[in-house]
PDB file of C-alpha atoms in Angstrom:
ATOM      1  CA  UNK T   1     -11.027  16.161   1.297  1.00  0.00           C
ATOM      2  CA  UNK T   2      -9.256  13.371  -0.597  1.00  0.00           C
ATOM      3  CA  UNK T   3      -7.838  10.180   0.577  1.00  0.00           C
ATOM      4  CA  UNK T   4      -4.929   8.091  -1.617  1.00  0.00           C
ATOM      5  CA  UNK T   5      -5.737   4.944   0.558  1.00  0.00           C
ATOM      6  CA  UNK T   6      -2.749   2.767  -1.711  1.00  0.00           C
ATOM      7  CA  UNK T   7      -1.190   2.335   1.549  1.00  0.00           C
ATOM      8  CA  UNK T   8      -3.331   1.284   3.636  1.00  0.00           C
ATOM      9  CA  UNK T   9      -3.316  -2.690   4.520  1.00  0.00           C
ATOM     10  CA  UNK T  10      -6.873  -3.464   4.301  1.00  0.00           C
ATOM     11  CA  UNK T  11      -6.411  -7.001   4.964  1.00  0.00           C
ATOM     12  CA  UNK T  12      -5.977  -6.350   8.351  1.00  0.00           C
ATOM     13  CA  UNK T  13      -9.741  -5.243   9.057  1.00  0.00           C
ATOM     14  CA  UNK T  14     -13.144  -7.336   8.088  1.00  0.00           C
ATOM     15  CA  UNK T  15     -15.354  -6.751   5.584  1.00  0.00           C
ATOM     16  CA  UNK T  16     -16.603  -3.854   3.946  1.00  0.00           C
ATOM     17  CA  UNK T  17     -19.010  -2.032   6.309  1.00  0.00           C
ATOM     18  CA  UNK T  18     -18.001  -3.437   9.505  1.00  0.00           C
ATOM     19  CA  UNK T  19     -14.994  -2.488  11.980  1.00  0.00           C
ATOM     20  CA  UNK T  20     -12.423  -5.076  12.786  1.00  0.00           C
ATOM     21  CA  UNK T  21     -13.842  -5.187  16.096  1.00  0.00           C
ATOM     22  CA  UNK T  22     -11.061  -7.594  17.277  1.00  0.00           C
ATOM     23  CA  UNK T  23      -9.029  -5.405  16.601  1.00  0.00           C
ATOM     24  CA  UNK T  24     -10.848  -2.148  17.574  1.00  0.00           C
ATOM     25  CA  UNK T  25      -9.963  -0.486  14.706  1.00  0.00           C
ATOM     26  CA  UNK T  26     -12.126   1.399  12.215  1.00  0.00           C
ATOM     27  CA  UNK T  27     -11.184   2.134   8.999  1.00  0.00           C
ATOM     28  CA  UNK T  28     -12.470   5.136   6.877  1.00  0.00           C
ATOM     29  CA  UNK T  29     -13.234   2.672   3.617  1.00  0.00           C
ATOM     30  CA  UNK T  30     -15.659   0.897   5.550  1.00  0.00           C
ATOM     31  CA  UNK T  31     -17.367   4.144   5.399  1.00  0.00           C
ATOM     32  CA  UNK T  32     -17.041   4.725   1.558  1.00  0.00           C
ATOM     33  CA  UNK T  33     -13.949   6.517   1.498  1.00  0.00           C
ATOM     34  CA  UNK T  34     -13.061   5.737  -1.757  1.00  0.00           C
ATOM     35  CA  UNK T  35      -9.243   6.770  -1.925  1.00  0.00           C
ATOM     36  CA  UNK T  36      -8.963   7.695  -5.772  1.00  0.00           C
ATOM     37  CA  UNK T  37      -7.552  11.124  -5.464  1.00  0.00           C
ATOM     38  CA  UNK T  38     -11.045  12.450  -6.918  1.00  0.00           C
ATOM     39  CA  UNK T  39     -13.924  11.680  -4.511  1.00  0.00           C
ATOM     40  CA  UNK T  40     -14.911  13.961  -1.480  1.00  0.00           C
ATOM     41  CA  UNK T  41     -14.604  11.306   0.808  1.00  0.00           C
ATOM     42  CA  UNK T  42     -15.486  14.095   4.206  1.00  0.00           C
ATOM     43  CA  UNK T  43     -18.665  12.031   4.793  1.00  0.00           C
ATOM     44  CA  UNK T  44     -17.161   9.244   5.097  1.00  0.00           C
ATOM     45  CA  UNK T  45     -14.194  10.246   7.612  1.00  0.00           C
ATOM     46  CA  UNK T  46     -17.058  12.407   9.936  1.00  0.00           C
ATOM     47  CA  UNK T  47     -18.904   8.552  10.052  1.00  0.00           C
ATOM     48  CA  UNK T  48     -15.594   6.600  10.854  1.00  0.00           C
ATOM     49  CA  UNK T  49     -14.996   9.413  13.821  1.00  0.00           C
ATOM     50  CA  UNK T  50     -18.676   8.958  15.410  1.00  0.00           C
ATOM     51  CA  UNK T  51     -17.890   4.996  15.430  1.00  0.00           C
ATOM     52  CA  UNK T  52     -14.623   5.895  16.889  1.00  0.00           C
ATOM     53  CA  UNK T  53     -15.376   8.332  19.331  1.00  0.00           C
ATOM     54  CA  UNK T  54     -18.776   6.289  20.458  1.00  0.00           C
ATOM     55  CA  UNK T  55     -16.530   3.358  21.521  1.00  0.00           C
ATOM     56  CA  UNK T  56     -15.139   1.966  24.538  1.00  0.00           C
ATOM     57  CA  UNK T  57     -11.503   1.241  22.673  1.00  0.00           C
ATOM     58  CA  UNK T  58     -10.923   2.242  18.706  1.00  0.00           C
ATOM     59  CA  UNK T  59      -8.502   3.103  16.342  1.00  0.00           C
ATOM     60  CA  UNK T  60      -9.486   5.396  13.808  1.00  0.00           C
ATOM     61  CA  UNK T  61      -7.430   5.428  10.732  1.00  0.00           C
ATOM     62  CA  UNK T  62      -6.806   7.992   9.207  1.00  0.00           C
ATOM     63  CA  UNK T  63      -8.518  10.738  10.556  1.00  0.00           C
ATOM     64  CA  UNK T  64     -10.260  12.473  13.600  1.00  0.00           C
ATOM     65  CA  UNK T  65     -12.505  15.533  14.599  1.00  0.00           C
ATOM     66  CA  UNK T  66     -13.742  16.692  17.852  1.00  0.00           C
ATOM     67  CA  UNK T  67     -14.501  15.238  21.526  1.00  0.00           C
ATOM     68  CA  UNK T  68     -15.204  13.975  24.214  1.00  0.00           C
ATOM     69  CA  UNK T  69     -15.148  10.221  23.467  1.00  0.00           C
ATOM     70  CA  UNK T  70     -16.089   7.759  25.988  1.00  0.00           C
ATOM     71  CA  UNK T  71     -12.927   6.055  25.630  1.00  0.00           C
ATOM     72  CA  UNK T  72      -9.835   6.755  28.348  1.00  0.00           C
ATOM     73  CA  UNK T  73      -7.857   7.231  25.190  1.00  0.00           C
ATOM     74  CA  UNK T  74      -8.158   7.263  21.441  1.00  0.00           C
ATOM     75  CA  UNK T  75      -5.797   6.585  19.007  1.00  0.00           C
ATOM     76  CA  UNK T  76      -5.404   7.912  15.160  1.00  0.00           C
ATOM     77  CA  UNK T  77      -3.290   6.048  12.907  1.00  0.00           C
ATOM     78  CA  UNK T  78      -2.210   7.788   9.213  1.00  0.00           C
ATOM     79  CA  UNK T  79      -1.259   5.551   7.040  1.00  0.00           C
ATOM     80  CA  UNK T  80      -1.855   6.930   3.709  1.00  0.00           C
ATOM     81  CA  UNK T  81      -2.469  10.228   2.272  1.00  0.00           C
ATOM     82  CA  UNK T  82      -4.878  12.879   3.272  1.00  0.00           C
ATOM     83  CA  UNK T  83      -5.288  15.274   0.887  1.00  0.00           C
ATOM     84  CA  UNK T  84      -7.191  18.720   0.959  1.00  0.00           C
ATOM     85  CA  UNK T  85      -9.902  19.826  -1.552  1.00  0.00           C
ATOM     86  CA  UNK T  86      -8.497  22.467  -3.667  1.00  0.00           C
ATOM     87  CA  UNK T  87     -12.142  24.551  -3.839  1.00  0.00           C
ATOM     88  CA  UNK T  88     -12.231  27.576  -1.295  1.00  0.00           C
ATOM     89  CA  UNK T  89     -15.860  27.383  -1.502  1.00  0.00           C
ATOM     90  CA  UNK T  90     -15.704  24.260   0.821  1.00  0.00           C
ATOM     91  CA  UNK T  91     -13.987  26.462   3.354  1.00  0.00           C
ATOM     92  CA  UNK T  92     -16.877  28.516   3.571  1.00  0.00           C
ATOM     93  CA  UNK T  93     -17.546  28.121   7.300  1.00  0.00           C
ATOM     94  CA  UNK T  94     -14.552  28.224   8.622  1.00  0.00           C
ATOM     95  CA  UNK T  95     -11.331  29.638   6.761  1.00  0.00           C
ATOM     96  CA  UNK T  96      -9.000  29.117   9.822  1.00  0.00           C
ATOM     97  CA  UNK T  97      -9.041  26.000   9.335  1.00  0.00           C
ATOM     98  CA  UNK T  98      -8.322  22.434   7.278  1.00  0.00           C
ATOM     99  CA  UNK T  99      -8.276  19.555  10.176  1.00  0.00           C
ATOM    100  CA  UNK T 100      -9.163  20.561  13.753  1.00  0.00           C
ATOM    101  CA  UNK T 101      -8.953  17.952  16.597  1.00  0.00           C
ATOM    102  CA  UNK T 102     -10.662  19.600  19.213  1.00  0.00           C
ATOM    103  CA  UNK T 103     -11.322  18.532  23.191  1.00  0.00           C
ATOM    104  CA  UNK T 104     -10.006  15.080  22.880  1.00  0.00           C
ATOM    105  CA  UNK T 105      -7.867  14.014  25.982  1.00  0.00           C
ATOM    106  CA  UNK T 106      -5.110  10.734  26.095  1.00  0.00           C
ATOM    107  CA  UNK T 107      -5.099  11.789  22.012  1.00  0.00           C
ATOM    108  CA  UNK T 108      -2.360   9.852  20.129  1.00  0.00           C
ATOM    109  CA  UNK T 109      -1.721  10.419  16.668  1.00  0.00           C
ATOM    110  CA  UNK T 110       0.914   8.488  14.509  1.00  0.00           C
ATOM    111  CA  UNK T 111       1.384   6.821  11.234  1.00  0.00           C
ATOM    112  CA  UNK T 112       3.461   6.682   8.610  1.00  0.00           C
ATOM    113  CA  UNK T 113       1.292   8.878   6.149  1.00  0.00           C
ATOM    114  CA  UNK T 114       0.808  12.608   4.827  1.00  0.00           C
ATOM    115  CA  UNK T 115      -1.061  15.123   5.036  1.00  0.00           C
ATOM    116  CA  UNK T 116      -1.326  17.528   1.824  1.00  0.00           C
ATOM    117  CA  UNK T 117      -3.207  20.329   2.147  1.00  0.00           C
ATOM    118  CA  UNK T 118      -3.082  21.026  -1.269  1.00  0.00           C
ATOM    119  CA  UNK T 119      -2.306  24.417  -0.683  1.00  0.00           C
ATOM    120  CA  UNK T 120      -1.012  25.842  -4.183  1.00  0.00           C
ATOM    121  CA  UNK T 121      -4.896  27.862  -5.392  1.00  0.00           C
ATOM    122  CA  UNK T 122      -4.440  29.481  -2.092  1.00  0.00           C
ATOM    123  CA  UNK T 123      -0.946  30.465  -1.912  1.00  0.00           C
ATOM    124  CA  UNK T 124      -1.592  31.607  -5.916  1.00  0.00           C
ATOM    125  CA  UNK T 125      -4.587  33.934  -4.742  1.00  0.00           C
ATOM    126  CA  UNK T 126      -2.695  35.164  -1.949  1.00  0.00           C
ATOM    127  CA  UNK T 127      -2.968  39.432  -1.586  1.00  0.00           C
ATOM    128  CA  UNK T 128       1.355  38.943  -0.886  1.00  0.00           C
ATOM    129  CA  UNK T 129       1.490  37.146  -4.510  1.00  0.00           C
ATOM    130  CA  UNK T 130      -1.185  39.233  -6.014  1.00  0.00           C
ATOM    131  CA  UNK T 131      -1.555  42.373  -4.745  1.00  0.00           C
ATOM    132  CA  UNK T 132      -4.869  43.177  -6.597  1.00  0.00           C
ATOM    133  CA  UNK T 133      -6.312  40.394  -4.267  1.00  0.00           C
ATOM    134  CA  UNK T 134      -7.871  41.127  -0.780  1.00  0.00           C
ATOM    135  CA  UNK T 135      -5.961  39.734   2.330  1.00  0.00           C
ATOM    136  CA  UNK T 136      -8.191  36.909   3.622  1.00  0.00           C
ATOM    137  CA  UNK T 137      -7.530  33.895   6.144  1.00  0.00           C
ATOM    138  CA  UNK T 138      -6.337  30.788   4.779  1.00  0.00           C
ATOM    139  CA  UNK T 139      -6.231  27.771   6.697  1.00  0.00           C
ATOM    140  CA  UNK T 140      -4.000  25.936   9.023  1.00  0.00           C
ATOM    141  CA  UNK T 141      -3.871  22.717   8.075  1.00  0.00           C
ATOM    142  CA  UNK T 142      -3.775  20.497  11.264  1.00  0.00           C
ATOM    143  CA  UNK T 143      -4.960  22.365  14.168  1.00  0.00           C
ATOM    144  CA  UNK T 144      -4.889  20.855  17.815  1.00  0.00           C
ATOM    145  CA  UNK T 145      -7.225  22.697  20.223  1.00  0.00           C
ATOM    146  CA  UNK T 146      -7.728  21.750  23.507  1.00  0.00           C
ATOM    147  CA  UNK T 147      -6.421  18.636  23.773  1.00  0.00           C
ATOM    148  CA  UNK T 148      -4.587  17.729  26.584  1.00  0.00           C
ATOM    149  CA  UNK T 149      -2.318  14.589  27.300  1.00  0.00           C
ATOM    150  CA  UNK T 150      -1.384  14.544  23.363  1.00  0.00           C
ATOM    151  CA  UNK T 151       0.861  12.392  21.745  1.00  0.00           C
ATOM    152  CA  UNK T 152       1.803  13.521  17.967  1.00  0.00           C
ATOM    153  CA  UNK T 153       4.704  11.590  16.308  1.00  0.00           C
ATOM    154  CA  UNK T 154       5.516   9.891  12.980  1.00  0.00           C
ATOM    155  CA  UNK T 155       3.489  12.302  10.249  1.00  0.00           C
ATOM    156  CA  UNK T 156       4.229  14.273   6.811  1.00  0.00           C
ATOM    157  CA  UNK T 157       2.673  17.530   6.620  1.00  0.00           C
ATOM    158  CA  UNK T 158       3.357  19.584   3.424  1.00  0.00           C
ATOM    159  CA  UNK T 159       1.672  21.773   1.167  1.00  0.00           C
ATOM    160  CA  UNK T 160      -0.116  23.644   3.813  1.00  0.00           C
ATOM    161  CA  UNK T 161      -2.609  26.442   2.926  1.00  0.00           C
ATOM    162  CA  UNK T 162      -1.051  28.796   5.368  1.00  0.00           C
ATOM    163  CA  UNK T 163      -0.004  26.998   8.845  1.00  0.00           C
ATOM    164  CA  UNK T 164       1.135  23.772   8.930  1.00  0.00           C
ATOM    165  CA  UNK T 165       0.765  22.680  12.414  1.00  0.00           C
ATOM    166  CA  UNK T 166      -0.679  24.194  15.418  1.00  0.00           C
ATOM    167  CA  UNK T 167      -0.999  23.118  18.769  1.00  0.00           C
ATOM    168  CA  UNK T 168      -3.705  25.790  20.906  1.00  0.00           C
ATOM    169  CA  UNK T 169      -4.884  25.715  24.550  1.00  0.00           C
ATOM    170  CA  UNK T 170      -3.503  22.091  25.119  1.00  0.00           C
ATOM    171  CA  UNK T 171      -1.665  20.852  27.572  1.00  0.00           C
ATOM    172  CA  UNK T 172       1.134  18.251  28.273  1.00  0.00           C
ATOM    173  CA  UNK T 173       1.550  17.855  24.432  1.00  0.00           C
ATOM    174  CA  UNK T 174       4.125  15.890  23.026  1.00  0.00           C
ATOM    175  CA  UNK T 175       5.093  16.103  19.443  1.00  0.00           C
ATOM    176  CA  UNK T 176       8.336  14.734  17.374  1.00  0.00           C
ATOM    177  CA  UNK T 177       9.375  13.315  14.063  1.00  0.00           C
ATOM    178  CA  UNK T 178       6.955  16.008  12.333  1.00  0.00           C
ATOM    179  CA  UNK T 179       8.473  16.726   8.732  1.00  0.00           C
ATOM    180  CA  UNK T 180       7.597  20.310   7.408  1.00  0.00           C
ATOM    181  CA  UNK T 181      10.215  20.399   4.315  1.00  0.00           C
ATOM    182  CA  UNK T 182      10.813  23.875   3.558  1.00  0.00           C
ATOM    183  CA  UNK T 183      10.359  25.368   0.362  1.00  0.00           C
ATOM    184  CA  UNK T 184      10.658  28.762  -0.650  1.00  0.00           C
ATOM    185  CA  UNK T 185      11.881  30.944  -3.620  1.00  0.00           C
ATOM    186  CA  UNK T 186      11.805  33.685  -5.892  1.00  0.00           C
ATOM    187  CA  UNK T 187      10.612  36.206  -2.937  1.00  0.00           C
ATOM    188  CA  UNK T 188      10.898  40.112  -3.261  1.00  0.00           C
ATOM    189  CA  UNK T 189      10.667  42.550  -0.177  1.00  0.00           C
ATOM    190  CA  UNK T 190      10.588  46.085  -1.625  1.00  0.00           C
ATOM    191  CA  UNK T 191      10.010  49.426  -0.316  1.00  0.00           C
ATOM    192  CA  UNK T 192       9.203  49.074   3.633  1.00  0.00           C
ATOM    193  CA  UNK T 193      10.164  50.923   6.990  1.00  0.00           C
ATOM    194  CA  UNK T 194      11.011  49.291  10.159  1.00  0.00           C
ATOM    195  CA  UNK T 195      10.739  51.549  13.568  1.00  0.00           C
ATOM    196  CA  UNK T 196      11.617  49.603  16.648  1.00  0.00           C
ATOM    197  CA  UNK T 197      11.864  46.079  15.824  1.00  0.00           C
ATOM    198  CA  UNK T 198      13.693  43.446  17.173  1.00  0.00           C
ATOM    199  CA  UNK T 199      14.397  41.730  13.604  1.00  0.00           C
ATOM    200  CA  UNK T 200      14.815  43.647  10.435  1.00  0.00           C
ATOM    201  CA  UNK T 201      15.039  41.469   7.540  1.00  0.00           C
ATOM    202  CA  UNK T 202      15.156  37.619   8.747  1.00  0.00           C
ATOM    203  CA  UNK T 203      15.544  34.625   7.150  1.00  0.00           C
ATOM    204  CA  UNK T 204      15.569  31.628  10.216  1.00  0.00           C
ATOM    205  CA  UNK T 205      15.512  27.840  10.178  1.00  0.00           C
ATOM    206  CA  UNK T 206      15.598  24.597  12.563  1.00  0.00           C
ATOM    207  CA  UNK T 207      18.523  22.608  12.268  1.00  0.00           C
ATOM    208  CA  UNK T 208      17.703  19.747  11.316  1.00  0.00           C
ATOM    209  CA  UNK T 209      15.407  20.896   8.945  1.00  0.00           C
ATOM    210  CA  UNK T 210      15.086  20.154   4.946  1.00  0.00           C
ATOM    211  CA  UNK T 211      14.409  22.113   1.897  1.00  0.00           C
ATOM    212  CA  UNK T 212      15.181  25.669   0.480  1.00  0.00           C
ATOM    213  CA  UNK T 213      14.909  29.317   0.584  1.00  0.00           C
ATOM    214  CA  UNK T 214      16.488  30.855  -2.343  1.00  0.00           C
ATOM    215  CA  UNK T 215      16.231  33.190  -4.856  1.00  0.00           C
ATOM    216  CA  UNK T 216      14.988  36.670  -2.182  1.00  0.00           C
ATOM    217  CA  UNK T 217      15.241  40.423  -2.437  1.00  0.00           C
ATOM    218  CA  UNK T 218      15.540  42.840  -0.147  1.00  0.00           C
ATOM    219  CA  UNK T 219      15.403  46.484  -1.435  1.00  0.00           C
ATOM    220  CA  UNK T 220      14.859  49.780  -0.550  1.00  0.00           C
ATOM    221  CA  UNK T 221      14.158  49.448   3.314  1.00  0.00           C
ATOM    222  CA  UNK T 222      14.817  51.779   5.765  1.00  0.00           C
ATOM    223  CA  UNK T 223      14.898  51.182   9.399  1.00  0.00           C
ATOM    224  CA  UNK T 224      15.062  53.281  12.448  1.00  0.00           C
ATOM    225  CA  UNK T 225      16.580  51.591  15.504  1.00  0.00           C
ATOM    226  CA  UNK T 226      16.294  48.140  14.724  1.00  0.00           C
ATOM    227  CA  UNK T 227      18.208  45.751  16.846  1.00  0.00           C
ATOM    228  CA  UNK T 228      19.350  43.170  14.187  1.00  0.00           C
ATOM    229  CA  UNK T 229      18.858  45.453  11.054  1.00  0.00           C
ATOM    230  CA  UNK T 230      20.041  41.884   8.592  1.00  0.00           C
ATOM    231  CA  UNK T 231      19.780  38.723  10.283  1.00  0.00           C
ATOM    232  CA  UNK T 232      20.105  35.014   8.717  1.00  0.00           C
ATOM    233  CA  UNK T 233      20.582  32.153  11.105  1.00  0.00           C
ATOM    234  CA  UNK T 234      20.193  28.363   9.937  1.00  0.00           C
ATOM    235  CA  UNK T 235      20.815  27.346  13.553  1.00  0.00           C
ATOM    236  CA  UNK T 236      17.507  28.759  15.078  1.00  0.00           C
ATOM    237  CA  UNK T 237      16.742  27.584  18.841  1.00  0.00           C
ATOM    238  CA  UNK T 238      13.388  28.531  20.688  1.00  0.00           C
ATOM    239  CA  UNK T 239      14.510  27.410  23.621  1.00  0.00           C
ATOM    240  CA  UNK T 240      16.740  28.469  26.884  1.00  0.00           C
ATOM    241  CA  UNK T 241      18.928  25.668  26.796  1.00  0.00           C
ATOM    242  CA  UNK T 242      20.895  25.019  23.635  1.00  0.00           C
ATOM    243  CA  UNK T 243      19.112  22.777  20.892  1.00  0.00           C
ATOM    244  CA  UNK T 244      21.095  19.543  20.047  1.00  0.00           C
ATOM    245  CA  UNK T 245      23.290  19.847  17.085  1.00  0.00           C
ATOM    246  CA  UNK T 246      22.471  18.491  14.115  1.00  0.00           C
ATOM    247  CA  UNK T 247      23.861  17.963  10.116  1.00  0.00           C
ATOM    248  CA  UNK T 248      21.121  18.392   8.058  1.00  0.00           C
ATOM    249  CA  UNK T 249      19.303  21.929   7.262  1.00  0.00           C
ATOM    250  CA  UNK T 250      17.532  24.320   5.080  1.00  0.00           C
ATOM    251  CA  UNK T 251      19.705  25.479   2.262  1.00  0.00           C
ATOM    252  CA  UNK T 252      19.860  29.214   1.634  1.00  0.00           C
ATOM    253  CA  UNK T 253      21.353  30.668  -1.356  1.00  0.00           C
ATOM    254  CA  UNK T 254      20.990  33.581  -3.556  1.00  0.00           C
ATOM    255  CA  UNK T 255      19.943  36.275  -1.396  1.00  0.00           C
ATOM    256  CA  UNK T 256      20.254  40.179  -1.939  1.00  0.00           C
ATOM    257  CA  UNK T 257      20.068  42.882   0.002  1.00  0.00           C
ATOM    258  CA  UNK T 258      20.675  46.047  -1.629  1.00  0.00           C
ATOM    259  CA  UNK T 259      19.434  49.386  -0.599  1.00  0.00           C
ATOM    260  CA  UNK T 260      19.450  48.926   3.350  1.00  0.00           C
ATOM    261  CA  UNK T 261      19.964  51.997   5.310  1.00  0.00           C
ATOM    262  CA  UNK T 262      19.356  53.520   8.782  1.00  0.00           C
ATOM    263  CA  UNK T 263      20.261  52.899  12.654  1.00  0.00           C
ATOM    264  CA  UNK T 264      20.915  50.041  14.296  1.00  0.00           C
ATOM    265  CA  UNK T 265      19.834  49.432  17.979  1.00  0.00           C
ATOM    266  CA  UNK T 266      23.098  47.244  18.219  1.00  0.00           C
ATOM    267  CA  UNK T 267      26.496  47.112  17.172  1.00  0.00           C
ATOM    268  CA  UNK T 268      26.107  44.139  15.582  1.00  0.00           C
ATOM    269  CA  UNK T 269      24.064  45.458  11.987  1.00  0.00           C
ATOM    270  CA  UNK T 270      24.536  42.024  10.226  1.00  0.00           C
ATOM    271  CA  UNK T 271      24.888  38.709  11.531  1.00  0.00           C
ATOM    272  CA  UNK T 272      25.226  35.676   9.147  1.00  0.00           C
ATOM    273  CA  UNK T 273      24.527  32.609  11.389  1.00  0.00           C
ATOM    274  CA  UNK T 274      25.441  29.783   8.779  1.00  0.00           C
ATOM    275  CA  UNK T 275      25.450  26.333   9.183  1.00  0.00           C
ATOM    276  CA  UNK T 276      28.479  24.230   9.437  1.00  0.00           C
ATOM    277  CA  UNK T 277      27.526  21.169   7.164  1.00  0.00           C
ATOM    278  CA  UNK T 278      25.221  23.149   4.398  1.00  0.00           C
ATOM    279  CA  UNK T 279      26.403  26.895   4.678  1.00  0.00           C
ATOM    280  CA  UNK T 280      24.524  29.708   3.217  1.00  0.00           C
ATOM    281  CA  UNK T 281      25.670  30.397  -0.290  1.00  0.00           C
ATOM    282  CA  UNK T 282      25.430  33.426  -2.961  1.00  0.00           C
ATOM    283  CA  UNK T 283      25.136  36.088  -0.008  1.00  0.00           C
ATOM    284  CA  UNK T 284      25.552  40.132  -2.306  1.00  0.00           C
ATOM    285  CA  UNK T 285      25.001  43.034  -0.033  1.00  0.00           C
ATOM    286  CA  UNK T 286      25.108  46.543  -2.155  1.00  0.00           C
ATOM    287  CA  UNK T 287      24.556  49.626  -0.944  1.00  0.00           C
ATOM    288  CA  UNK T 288      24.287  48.855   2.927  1.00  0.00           C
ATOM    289  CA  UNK T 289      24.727  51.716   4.889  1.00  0.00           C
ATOM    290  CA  UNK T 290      23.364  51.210   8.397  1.00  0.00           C
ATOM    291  CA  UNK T 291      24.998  53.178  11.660  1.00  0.00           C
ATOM    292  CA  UNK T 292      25.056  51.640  14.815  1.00  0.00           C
ATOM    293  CA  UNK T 293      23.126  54.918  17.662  1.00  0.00           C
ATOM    294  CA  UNK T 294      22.634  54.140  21.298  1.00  0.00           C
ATOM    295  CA  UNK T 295      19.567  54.726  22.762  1.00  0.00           C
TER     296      UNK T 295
END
């Protein structure tokens, strides 16, 4: 991994080598991290964590692996940029995987800072880019796994090899002001058949959200009692009660679908689910023909 440490205010720890114990605090370029965009500075954040996780009270910045620590609680602070390696080789253990915090309880993690995973040789090698590659696992980014009483709050994730974030096993976790900005384009789904689905072809985002989708194709699909056979909501809500509304969100524009035909489960074959303040734009249906048949 690489570390842009620009960021960080080294002037509030002691000298090189030696945590600002007044503090509590331990800081990865006491370790060697070297922060120049170039050097794998892993070594260097796996020493910072043993200091961290061996003390009483410490705050680890910027980054943390697995427990338990003999502290009550630990805290991470990110305050510059994490970056991924861009060599698969170094994923040879473990492809599932970029930064796991595992079995660490009264976790907090917060900071200002980003976290890159550096994901374009992946995304580029991808068997759904190129088709003459095999499907393999590419890693989540930031993976927590059984940590419970977890506090996540104030970080940039982007560029993720596959998953972004992912929370697993953990309980009374607490997460907010997480940016994910979406980014997506210049997508084709051709030539597939959908039996039974809830969702045909979906495009869904948070409100609240930032970025794009533009630029997709869908063609030649068939689908055989499919309860929402076209489906595009910008106002997505995982939840039972009804998500606060909000004015920013992913723009979508330029989408086809042409060539759509088959049953529908529901009466209701399209829904476009827009938002208010950023509303979905360049919408061209051709060739739809899609009959609603009661089961």
């Amino acid at each position: 991994m690489e570390y842009e440490a620009e960021i960080v205010d080294s002037t509030r720890y002691d000298q090189l080598g030696t945590p600002a114990t007044s503090l509590g605090e331990v800081n990865v370029e006491n370790f060697g991290a070297k922060g120049d965009g170039v050097t794998d500075d892993t070594e260097a954040f796996k020493t910072a964590w043993e200091e961290t996780c061996s003390s009483n009270t410490a705050v680890l910045v910027p980054i943390t692996f697995s427990g338990p620590c003999k502290s009550d609680s630990v805290k991470l602070k990110i305050l510059g940029t994490i970056k991924a390696s861009e060599d698969p080789s170094d994923y040879a253990k473990d492809r599932s995987r970029w930064l796991l915090f595992h079995n660490i309880k009264n976790f907090q993690v917060e900071g200002q800072g980003t976290i890159d995973g550096n994901g374009k040789i992946w995304w580029k090698n991808s068997c759904k880019i190129n088709i003459t590659q095999p499907c393999t696992m590419a890693p989540t980014a930031v993976s927590f796994v059984q940590c419970d009483n977890l506090k996540v709050y104030g970080l940039n994730v982007q560029n993720a090899q596959q998953m972004h974030v992912t929370f697993e096993e953990s309980m009374n976790v607490q997460a907010s002001n997480i940016m994910s900005e979406a980014r997506v384009s210049n997508v084709m789904v051709n030539t597939a058949k959908l039996i039974g689905t809830t969702n045909g072809v979906r495009i869904k985002t948070w409100q609240g959200g930032s970025g794009y989708a533009e630029n997709i194709v869908f063609q030649d699909i068939k689908m055989e009692n499919v309860s929402n056979p076209i489906i595009i909501d910008q106002n997505y809500c995982d939840q039972e009660t009804p998500c606060k509304e909000q004015n920013s969100a992913v723009q979508i524009r330029n989408i086809v679908y042409k060539n759509i035909t088959g049953t529908s489960a529901t009466k209701m074959t399209t829904i476009f689910n827009c938002s208010k303040t950023l509303p979905c734009q360049g919408i061209v249906q051709k060739d739809i023909n899609l009959v609603y048949k009661a089961n």
